[in-house]
Amino acid sequence: MKQGVRRGIPVIISGPSGSGKGTVVADILTRNHQYALSVSATTRAPRPGEVNGKHYYFISREEFAHRIETGDMLEHACYVGNEYGTPRSEVEQRLRDGIHVILEIDVQGAVQIKEKFPEALLIFLMPPDEKTLERRLRGRGTNTEADIARRLKQARRELEYFDRYDYLVINREGSVQSSADTIMRIVESEQCSVRRNTDFAKHYFS
Ligand code: 5GP
């Protein structure tokens, strides 16, 4: 670690697709440069407007398997038939540089990251209710009916992991900025928590 630089916190933000994670995270990133996004690799096809290297690294199944073999993925999971994973290079150096790294990943990945980085902060982002979730999935216009049904089923499964998380943030309609502010406040408070500063008392008096 650089002299005097406080290590960043891995901030995991999970929630079903349609929870608004992408928009909330984008808002944090534009307003606060102490945060960076870990860009995941995936075997899913890009949606219209998605840019390789910005939203995801879009790679083949063969390359994905190769990256797992070579130890390049910090975690990986299958979600609705596609593979998703976090490349090591997106996370480790930035944490050392004092940057909070946001991982927008599913519950299976969150559990794997918590094992590797016990200091990871796990935040669940949810729309206020099921109807809103479904409306958002439909409003996206890029998912087929079958895909929407699969994603709703998956959302139910994801909630089974709820009690492994540290915080819940409800992302209400039109409240992107407020949800982003809440997440940043949570991270700031965590950074001041005594359990994250055990060295402080040890080294305060020489
Ligand atoms: P989508 O296809 O809607 O972009 O993402 C589907 C799900 O995969 C979301 O819950 C998203 O958070 C999750 N996801 C995206 N990247 C990763 C990753 O690197 N690892 C894991 N485990 N899940 C991911």
PDB file of C-alpha atoms and ligand atoms in Angstrom:
ATOM      1  CA  MET A   1       0.000   0.000   0.000  1.00  0.00           C
ATOM      2  CA  LYS A   2       1.160   3.568  -0.723  1.00  0.00           C
ATOM      3  CA  GLN A   3       2.431   5.459   2.349  1.00  0.00           C
ATOM      4  CA  GLY A   4      -0.489   7.124   4.115  1.00  0.00           C
ATOM      5  CA  VAL A   5      -3.120   5.829   1.698  1.00  0.00           C
ATOM      6  CA  ARG A   6      -6.077   4.226   3.376  1.00  0.00           C
ATOM      7  CA  ARG A   7      -7.143   1.049   1.606  1.00  0.00           C
ATOM      8  CA  GLY A   8     -10.393   1.334  -0.359  1.00  0.00           C
ATOM      9  CA  ILE A   9     -13.449  -0.752   0.465  1.00  0.00           C
ATOM     10  CA  PRO A  10     -14.829  -3.361  -1.947  1.00  0.00           C
ATOM     11  CA  VAL A  11     -18.498  -2.322  -2.231  1.00  0.00           C
ATOM     12  CA  ILE A  12     -20.735  -5.058  -3.558  1.00  0.00           C
ATOM     13  CA  ILE A  13     -24.050  -3.893  -4.920  1.00  0.00           C
ATOM     14  CA  SER A  14     -26.492  -6.680  -5.680  1.00  0.00           C
ATOM     15  CA  GLY A  15     -30.134  -6.714  -6.584  1.00  0.00           C
ATOM     16  CA  PRO A  16     -32.203  -8.241  -9.352  1.00  0.00           C
ATOM     17  CA  SER A  17     -31.810  -6.894 -12.866  1.00  0.00           C
ATOM     18  CA  GLY A  18     -34.393  -4.128 -12.954  1.00  0.00           C
ATOM     19  CA  SER A  19     -33.413  -2.862  -9.504  1.00  0.00           C
ATOM     20  CA  GLY A  20     -31.708   0.130 -11.094  1.00  0.00           C
ATOM     21  CA  LYS A  21     -28.175  -0.824  -9.997  1.00  0.00           C
ATOM     22  CA  GLY A  22     -26.564   0.406 -13.207  1.00  0.00           C
ATOM     23  CA  THR A  23     -28.131   3.873 -13.034  1.00  0.00           C
ATOM     24  CA  VAL A  24     -27.423   4.346  -9.342  1.00  0.00           C
ATOM     25  CA  VAL A  25     -23.809   3.223  -9.740  1.00  0.00           C
ATOM     26  CA  ALA A  26     -23.304   5.509 -12.754  1.00  0.00           C
ATOM     27  CA  ASP A  27     -24.512   8.416 -10.623  1.00  0.00           C
ATOM     28  CA  ILE A  28     -21.985   7.607  -7.867  1.00  0.00           C
ATOM     29  CA  LEU A  29     -19.156   7.357 -10.402  1.00  0.00           C
ATOM     30  CA  THR A  30     -19.881  10.696 -12.059  1.00  0.00           C
ATOM     31  CA  ARG A  31     -20.093  12.550  -8.757  1.00  0.00           C
ATOM     32  CA  ASN A  32     -17.360  10.971  -6.660  1.00  0.00           C
ATOM     33  CA  HIS A  33     -13.912  10.074  -7.938  1.00  0.00           C
ATOM     34  CA  GLN A  34     -13.056   8.080  -4.854  1.00  0.00           C
ATOM     35  CA  TYR A  35     -15.093   5.284  -6.438  1.00  0.00           C
ATOM     36  CA  ALA A  36     -14.368   3.080  -9.459  1.00  0.00           C
ATOM     37  CA  LEU A  37     -16.423   0.373 -11.112  1.00  0.00           C
ATOM     38  CA  SER A  38     -15.153  -3.139 -11.550  1.00  0.00           C
ATOM     39  CA  VAL A  39     -16.070  -3.981 -15.146  1.00  0.00           C
ATOM     40  CA  SER A  40     -17.130  -7.623 -15.319  1.00  0.00           C
ATOM     41  CA  ALA A  41     -16.536 -10.151 -18.056  1.00  0.00           C
ATOM     42  CA  THR A  42     -19.571 -11.925 -19.465  1.00  0.00           C
ATOM     43  CA  THR A  43     -20.545 -14.403 -22.155  1.00  0.00           C
ATOM     44  CA  ARG A  44     -23.915 -12.682 -22.668  1.00  0.00           C
ATOM     45  CA  ALA A  45     -24.460 -10.712 -25.882  1.00  0.00           C
ATOM     46  CA  PRO A  46     -24.259  -6.913 -25.597  1.00  0.00           C
ATOM     47  CA  ARG A  47     -27.579  -5.041 -25.320  1.00  0.00           C
ATOM     48  CA  PRO A  48     -28.061  -2.069 -27.629  1.00  0.00           C
ATOM     49  CA  GLY A  49     -25.875   0.784 -26.411  1.00  0.00           C
ATOM     50  CA  GLU A  50     -23.593  -1.401 -24.292  1.00  0.00           C
ATOM     51  CA  VAL A  51     -19.909  -0.786 -24.951  1.00  0.00           C
ATOM     52  CA  ASN A  52     -17.182  -3.426 -24.646  1.00  0.00           C
ATOM     53  CA  GLY A  53     -14.785  -2.475 -21.837  1.00  0.00           C
ATOM     54  CA  LYS A  54     -17.212   0.048 -20.349  1.00  0.00           C
ATOM     55  CA  HIS A  55     -20.321  -1.927 -19.403  1.00  0.00           C
ATOM     56  CA  TYR A  56     -18.779  -5.392 -19.679  1.00  0.00           C
ATOM     57  CA  TYR A  57     -15.926  -7.222 -21.349  1.00  0.00           C
ATOM     58  CA  PHE A  58     -17.914  -9.351 -23.787  1.00  0.00           C
ATOM     59  CA  ILE A  59     -15.997 -12.586 -24.259  1.00  0.00           C
ATOM     60  CA  SER A  60     -16.610 -16.096 -25.622  1.00  0.00           C
ATOM     61  CA  ARG A  61     -17.350 -19.111 -23.411  1.00  0.00           C
ATOM     62  CA  GLU A  62     -13.923 -20.521 -24.335  1.00  0.00           C
ATOM     63  CA  GLU A  63     -12.110 -17.398 -23.208  1.00  0.00           C
ATOM     64  CA  PHE A  64     -14.188 -17.272 -20.029  1.00  0.00           C
ATOM     65  CA  ALA A  65     -13.227 -20.855 -19.162  1.00  0.00           C
ATOM     66  CA  HIS A  66      -9.572 -20.094 -19.923  1.00  0.00           C
ATOM     67  CA  ARG A  67      -9.607 -17.058 -17.618  1.00  0.00           C
ATOM     68  CA  ILE A  68     -11.003 -19.170 -14.772  1.00  0.00           C
ATOM     69  CA  GLU A  69      -8.259 -21.757 -15.315  1.00  0.00           C
ATOM     70  CA  THR A  70      -5.510 -19.147 -15.201  1.00  0.00           C
ATOM     71  CA  GLY A  71      -6.846 -17.692 -11.939  1.00  0.00           C
ATOM     72  CA  ASP A  72      -7.815 -14.386 -13.516  1.00  0.00           C
ATOM     73  CA  MET A  73     -11.364 -14.365 -12.084  1.00  0.00           C
ATOM     74  CA  LEU A  74     -11.823 -13.315  -8.463  1.00  0.00           C
ATOM     75  CA  GLU A  75     -15.304 -14.845  -8.601  1.00  0.00           C
ATOM     76  CA  HIS A  76     -17.660 -16.102 -11.250  1.00  0.00           C
ATOM     77  CA  ALA A  77     -21.253 -17.276 -11.521  1.00  0.00           C
ATOM     78  CA  CYS A  78     -23.851 -18.404 -14.002  1.00  0.00           C
ATOM     79  CA  TYR A  79     -26.901 -16.114 -14.186  1.00  0.00           C
ATOM     80  CA  VAL A  80     -29.906 -16.960 -16.370  1.00  0.00           C
ATOM     81  CA  GLY A  81     -27.748 -19.110 -18.649  1.00  0.00           C
ATOM     82  CA  ASN A  82     -24.796 -16.734 -19.069  1.00  0.00           C
ATOM     83  CA  GLU A  83     -21.434 -16.616 -17.310  1.00  0.00           C
ATOM     84  CA  TYR A  84     -20.336 -13.498 -15.413  1.00  0.00           C
ATOM     85  CA  GLY A  85     -17.071 -12.891 -13.577  1.00  0.00           C
ATOM     86  CA  THR A  86     -14.856 -10.282 -11.924  1.00  0.00           C
ATOM     87  CA  PRO A  87     -11.355  -9.942 -13.418  1.00  0.00           C
ATOM     88  CA  ARG A  88      -8.671  -9.634 -10.744  1.00  0.00           C
ATOM     89  CA  SER A  89      -7.152  -6.611 -12.527  1.00  0.00           C
ATOM     90  CA  GLU A  90     -10.347  -4.590 -11.927  1.00  0.00           C
ATOM     91  CA  VAL A  91     -10.072  -4.752  -8.162  1.00  0.00           C
ATOM     92  CA  GLU A  92      -6.801  -5.355  -6.318  1.00  0.00           C
ATOM     93  CA  GLN A  93      -4.579  -2.428  -7.331  1.00  0.00           C
ATOM     94  CA  ARG A  94      -7.382   0.093  -6.982  1.00  0.00           C
ATOM     95  CA  LEU A  95      -8.095  -0.985  -3.404  1.00  0.00           C
ATOM     96  CA  ARG A  96      -4.392  -0.521  -2.631  1.00  0.00           C
ATOM     97  CA  ASP A  97      -4.621   2.968  -4.159  1.00  0.00           C
ATOM     98  CA  GLY A  98      -7.411   3.869  -1.733  1.00  0.00           C
ATOM     99  CA  ILE A  99     -10.243   3.664  -4.265  1.00  0.00           C
ATOM    100  CA  HIS A 100     -13.592   2.142  -3.261  1.00  0.00           C
ATOM    101  CA  VAL A 101     -14.270  -0.479  -5.907  1.00  0.00           C
ATOM    102  CA  ILE A 102     -17.934  -1.086  -6.735  1.00  0.00           C
ATOM    103  CA  LEU A 103     -18.778  -4.614  -7.833  1.00  0.00           C
ATOM    104  CA  GLU A 104     -22.217  -4.816  -9.390  1.00  0.00           C
ATOM    105  CA  ILE A 105     -22.554  -8.577  -9.073  1.00  0.00           C
ATOM    106  CA  ASP A 106     -25.090 -11.243  -8.203  1.00  0.00           C
ATOM    107  CA  VAL A 107     -25.532 -12.958  -4.840  1.00  0.00           C
ATOM    108  CA  GLN A 108     -23.390 -16.001  -5.708  1.00  0.00           C
ATOM    109  CA  GLY A 109     -20.475 -13.736  -6.614  1.00  0.00           C
ATOM    110  CA  ALA A 110     -21.006 -11.631  -3.499  1.00  0.00           C
ATOM    111  CA  VAL A 111     -20.561 -14.667  -1.269  1.00  0.00           C
ATOM    112  CA  GLN A 112     -17.302 -15.624  -3.058  1.00  0.00           C
ATOM    113  CA  ILE A 113     -15.913 -12.083  -2.763  1.00  0.00           C
ATOM    114  CA  LYS A 114     -16.779 -11.933   0.953  1.00  0.00           C
ATOM    115  CA  GLU A 115     -14.680 -15.072   1.458  1.00  0.00           C
ATOM    116  CA  LYS A 116     -11.674 -13.515  -0.321  1.00  0.00           C
ATOM    117  CA  PHE A 117     -12.170  -9.995   1.039  1.00  0.00           C
ATOM    118  CA  PRO A 118     -13.822 -10.196   4.471  1.00  0.00           C
ATOM    119  CA  GLU A 119     -13.783  -6.384   4.589  1.00  0.00           C
ATOM    120  CA  ALA A 120     -16.195  -6.238   1.611  1.00  0.00           C
ATOM    121  CA  LEU A 121     -19.384  -4.298   2.222  1.00  0.00           C
ATOM    122  CA  LEU A 122     -22.508  -6.023   0.911  1.00  0.00           C
ATOM    123  CA  ILE A 123     -25.407  -3.790  -0.131  1.00  0.00           C
ATOM    124  CA  PHE A 124     -28.716  -5.035  -1.493  1.00  0.00           C
ATOM    125  CA  LEU A 125     -30.516  -2.596  -3.798  1.00  0.00           C
ATOM    126  CA  MET A 126     -34.214  -3.314  -4.370  1.00  0.00           C
ATOM    127  CA  PRO A 127     -37.158  -1.617  -6.053  1.00  0.00           C
ATOM    128  CA  PRO A 128     -39.910  -0.896  -3.487  1.00  0.00           C
ATOM    129  CA  ASP A 129     -42.130  -3.813  -4.575  1.00  0.00           C
ATOM    130  CA  GLU A 130     -42.614  -6.662  -7.041  1.00  0.00           C
ATOM    131  CA  LYS A 131     -44.851  -4.627  -9.387  1.00  0.00           C
ATOM    132  CA  THR A 132     -42.214  -1.939  -9.780  1.00  0.00           C
ATOM    133  CA  LEU A 133     -39.554  -4.563 -10.444  1.00  0.00           C
ATOM    134  CA  GLU A 134     -41.650  -6.168 -13.193  1.00  0.00           C
ATOM    135  CA  ARG A 135     -42.511  -2.797 -14.742  1.00  0.00           C
ATOM    136  CA  ARG A 136     -38.834  -1.863 -14.893  1.00  0.00           C
ATOM    137  CA  LEU A 137     -37.892  -5.145 -16.514  1.00  0.00           C
ATOM    138  CA  ARG A 138     -40.576  -4.627 -19.166  1.00  0.00           C
ATOM    139  CA  GLY A 139     -39.737  -0.960 -19.628  1.00  0.00           C
ATOM    140  CA  ARG A 140     -36.227  -1.898 -20.626  1.00  0.00           C
ATOM    141  CA  GLY A 141     -37.702  -3.289 -23.873  1.00  0.00           C
ATOM    142  CA  THR A 142     -34.679  -5.470 -24.574  1.00  0.00           C
ATOM    143  CA  ASN A 143     -35.772  -8.597 -22.713  1.00  0.00           C
ATOM    144  CA  THR A 144     -38.134 -11.205 -24.184  1.00  0.00           C
ATOM    145  CA  GLU A 145     -41.199 -12.385 -22.183  1.00  0.00           C
ATOM    146  CA  ALA A 146     -39.384 -15.627 -21.383  1.00  0.00           C
ATOM    147  CA  ASP A 147     -36.341 -13.686 -20.235  1.00  0.00           C
ATOM    148  CA  ILE A 148     -38.492 -11.429 -18.020  1.00  0.00           C
ATOM    149  CA  ALA A 149     -40.110 -14.480 -16.407  1.00  0.00           C
ATOM    150  CA  ARG A 150     -36.672 -16.040 -15.788  1.00  0.00           C
ATOM    151  CA  ARG A 151     -35.323 -12.823 -14.287  1.00  0.00           C
ATOM    152  CA  LEU A 152     -38.343 -12.490 -11.952  1.00  0.00           C
ATOM    153  CA  LYS A 153     -37.858 -16.068 -10.774  1.00  0.00           C
ATOM    154  CA  GLN A 154     -34.169 -15.373 -10.284  1.00  0.00           C
ATOM    155  CA  ALA A 155     -35.029 -12.259  -8.222  1.00  0.00           C
ATOM    156  CA  ARG A 156     -37.002 -14.450  -5.791  1.00  0.00           C
ATOM    157  CA  ARG A 157     -34.018 -16.790  -5.454  1.00  0.00           C
ATOM    158  CA  GLU A 158     -31.658 -13.879  -4.869  1.00  0.00           C
ATOM    159  CA  LEU A 159     -33.706 -12.678  -1.908  1.00  0.00           C
ATOM    160  CA  GLU A 160     -32.856 -15.963  -0.182  1.00  0.00           C
ATOM    161  CA  TYR A 161     -29.367 -14.516   0.322  1.00  0.00           C
ATOM    162  CA  PHE A 162     -30.746 -11.342   1.896  1.00  0.00           C
ATOM    163  CA  ASP A 163     -29.500 -12.016   5.431  1.00  0.00           C
ATOM    164  CA  ARG A 164     -25.893 -12.371   4.265  1.00  0.00           C
ATOM    165  CA  TYR A 165     -25.899  -8.683   3.295  1.00  0.00           C
ATOM    166  CA  ASP A 166     -24.969  -5.721   5.471  1.00  0.00           C
ATOM    167  CA  TYR A 167     -27.381  -3.042   4.176  1.00  0.00           C
ATOM    168  CA  LEU A 168     -30.632  -2.674   2.253  1.00  0.00           C
ATOM    169  CA  VAL A 169     -31.254   0.355   0.038  1.00  0.00           C
ATOM    170  CA  ILE A 170     -34.708   0.807  -1.521  1.00  0.00           C
ATOM    171  CA  ASN A 171     -34.421   2.411  -4.937  1.00  0.00           C
ATOM    172  CA  ARG A 172     -37.726   4.290  -5.367  1.00  0.00           C
ATOM    173  CA  GLU A 173     -39.024   5.747  -8.612  1.00  0.00           C
ATOM    174  CA  GLY A 174     -37.170   8.915  -9.543  1.00  0.00           C
ATOM    175  CA  SER A 175     -34.784   8.572  -6.593  1.00  0.00           C
ATOM    176  CA  VAL A 176     -31.532   7.660  -8.306  1.00  0.00           C
ATOM    177  CA  GLN A 177     -29.570  10.467  -6.693  1.00  0.00           C
ATOM    178  CA  SER A 178     -31.000   9.790  -3.265  1.00  0.00           C
ATOM    179  CA  SER A 179     -30.163   6.060  -3.515  1.00  0.00           C
ATOM    180  CA  ALA A 180     -26.626   6.947  -4.636  1.00  0.00           C
ATOM    181  CA  ASP A 181     -26.268   9.382  -1.708  1.00  0.00           C
ATOM    182  CA  THR A 182     -27.450   6.715   0.729  1.00  0.00           C
ATOM    183  CA  ILE A 183     -24.864   4.250  -0.557  1.00  0.00           C
ATOM    184  CA  MET A 184     -22.053   6.811  -0.306  1.00  0.00           C
ATOM    185  CA  ARG A 185     -23.128   7.677   3.247  1.00  0.00           C
ATOM    186  CA  ILE A 186     -23.072   3.986   4.182  1.00  0.00           C
ATOM    187  CA  VAL A 187     -19.527   3.620   2.807  1.00  0.00           C
ATOM    188  CA  GLU A 188     -18.336   6.770   4.613  1.00  0.00           C
ATOM    189  CA  SER A 189     -19.828   5.571   7.911  1.00  0.00           C
ATOM    190  CA  GLU A 190     -18.276   2.144   7.473  1.00  0.00           C
ATOM    191  CA  GLN A 191     -14.891   3.727   6.878  1.00  0.00           C
ATOM    192  CA  CYS A 192     -15.172   5.389  10.294  1.00  0.00           C
ATOM    193  CA  SER A 193     -16.280   2.225  12.085  1.00  0.00           C
ATOM    194  CA  VAL A 194     -14.049   1.060  14.912  1.00  0.00           C
ATOM    195  CA  ARG A 195     -13.824  -2.473  13.517  1.00  0.00           C
ATOM    196  CA  ARG A 196     -12.273  -1.064  10.325  1.00  0.00           C
ATOM    197  CA  ASN A 197      -9.790   1.040  12.308  1.00  0.00           C
ATOM    198  CA  THR A 198      -8.373  -1.370  14.849  1.00  0.00           C
ATOM    199  CA  ASP A 199      -4.815  -0.233  14.053  1.00  0.00           C
ATOM    200  CA  PHE A 200      -5.606   3.350  14.959  1.00  0.00           C
ATOM    201  CA  ALA A 201      -5.508   2.883  18.732  1.00  0.00           C
ATOM    202  CA  LYS A 202      -2.513   0.539  18.514  1.00  0.00           C
ATOM    203  CA  HIS A 203      -0.339   3.073  16.728  1.00  0.00           C
ATOM    204  CA  TYR A 204      -1.740   6.368  18.046  1.00  0.00           C
ATOM    205  CA  PHE A 205       0.845   6.851  20.798  1.00  0.00           C
ATOM    206  CA  SER A 206       4.385   5.935  19.917  1.00  0.00           C
TER     207      SER A 206
HETATM  208  P1  5GP B   1     -27.332  -8.316 -16.691  1.00  0.00           P
HETATM  209  O1  5GP B   1     -27.378  -9.409 -17.710  1.00  0.00           O
HETATM  210  O2  5GP B   1     -28.708  -7.782 -16.377  1.00  0.00           O
HETATM  211  O3  5GP B   1     -26.350  -7.234 -17.059  1.00  0.00           O
HETATM  212  O4  5GP B   1     -26.758  -8.940 -15.337  1.00  0.00           O
HETATM  213  C1  5GP B   1     -27.373 -10.067 -14.779  1.00  0.00           C
HETATM  214  C2  5GP B   1     -26.868 -10.286 -13.375  1.00  0.00           C
HETATM  215  O5  5GP B   1     -25.472 -10.610 -13.387  1.00  0.00           O
HETATM  216  C3  5GP B   1     -26.998  -9.051 -12.474  1.00  0.00           C
HETATM  217  O6  5GP B   1     -27.526  -9.473 -11.219  1.00  0.00           O
HETATM  218  C4  5GP B   1     -25.599  -8.574 -12.333  1.00  0.00           C
HETATM  219  O7  5GP B   1     -25.376  -7.915 -11.106  1.00  0.00           O
HETATM  220  C5  5GP B   1     -24.827  -9.888 -12.375  1.00  0.00           C
HETATM  221  N1  5GP B   1     -23.414  -9.714 -12.673  1.00  0.00           N
HETATM  222  C6  5GP B   1     -22.834  -8.802 -13.490  1.00  0.00           C
HETATM  223  N2  5GP B   1     -21.508  -8.942 -13.495  1.00  0.00           N
HETATM  224  C7  5GP B   1     -21.209  -9.955 -12.646  1.00  0.00           C
HETATM  225  C8  5GP B   1     -19.997 -10.568 -12.192  1.00  0.00           C
HETATM  226  O8  5GP B   1     -18.883 -10.202 -12.563  1.00  0.00           O
HETATM  227  N3  5GP B   1     -20.121 -11.597 -11.327  1.00  0.00           N
HETATM  228  C9  5GP B   1     -21.312 -12.046 -10.876  1.00  0.00           C
HETATM  229  N4  5GP B   1     -21.296 -13.043  -9.999  1.00  0.00           N
HETATM  230  N5  5GP B   1     -22.472 -11.488 -11.253  1.00  0.00           N
HETATM  231  C10 5GP B   1     -22.434 -10.462 -12.131  1.00  0.00           C
END
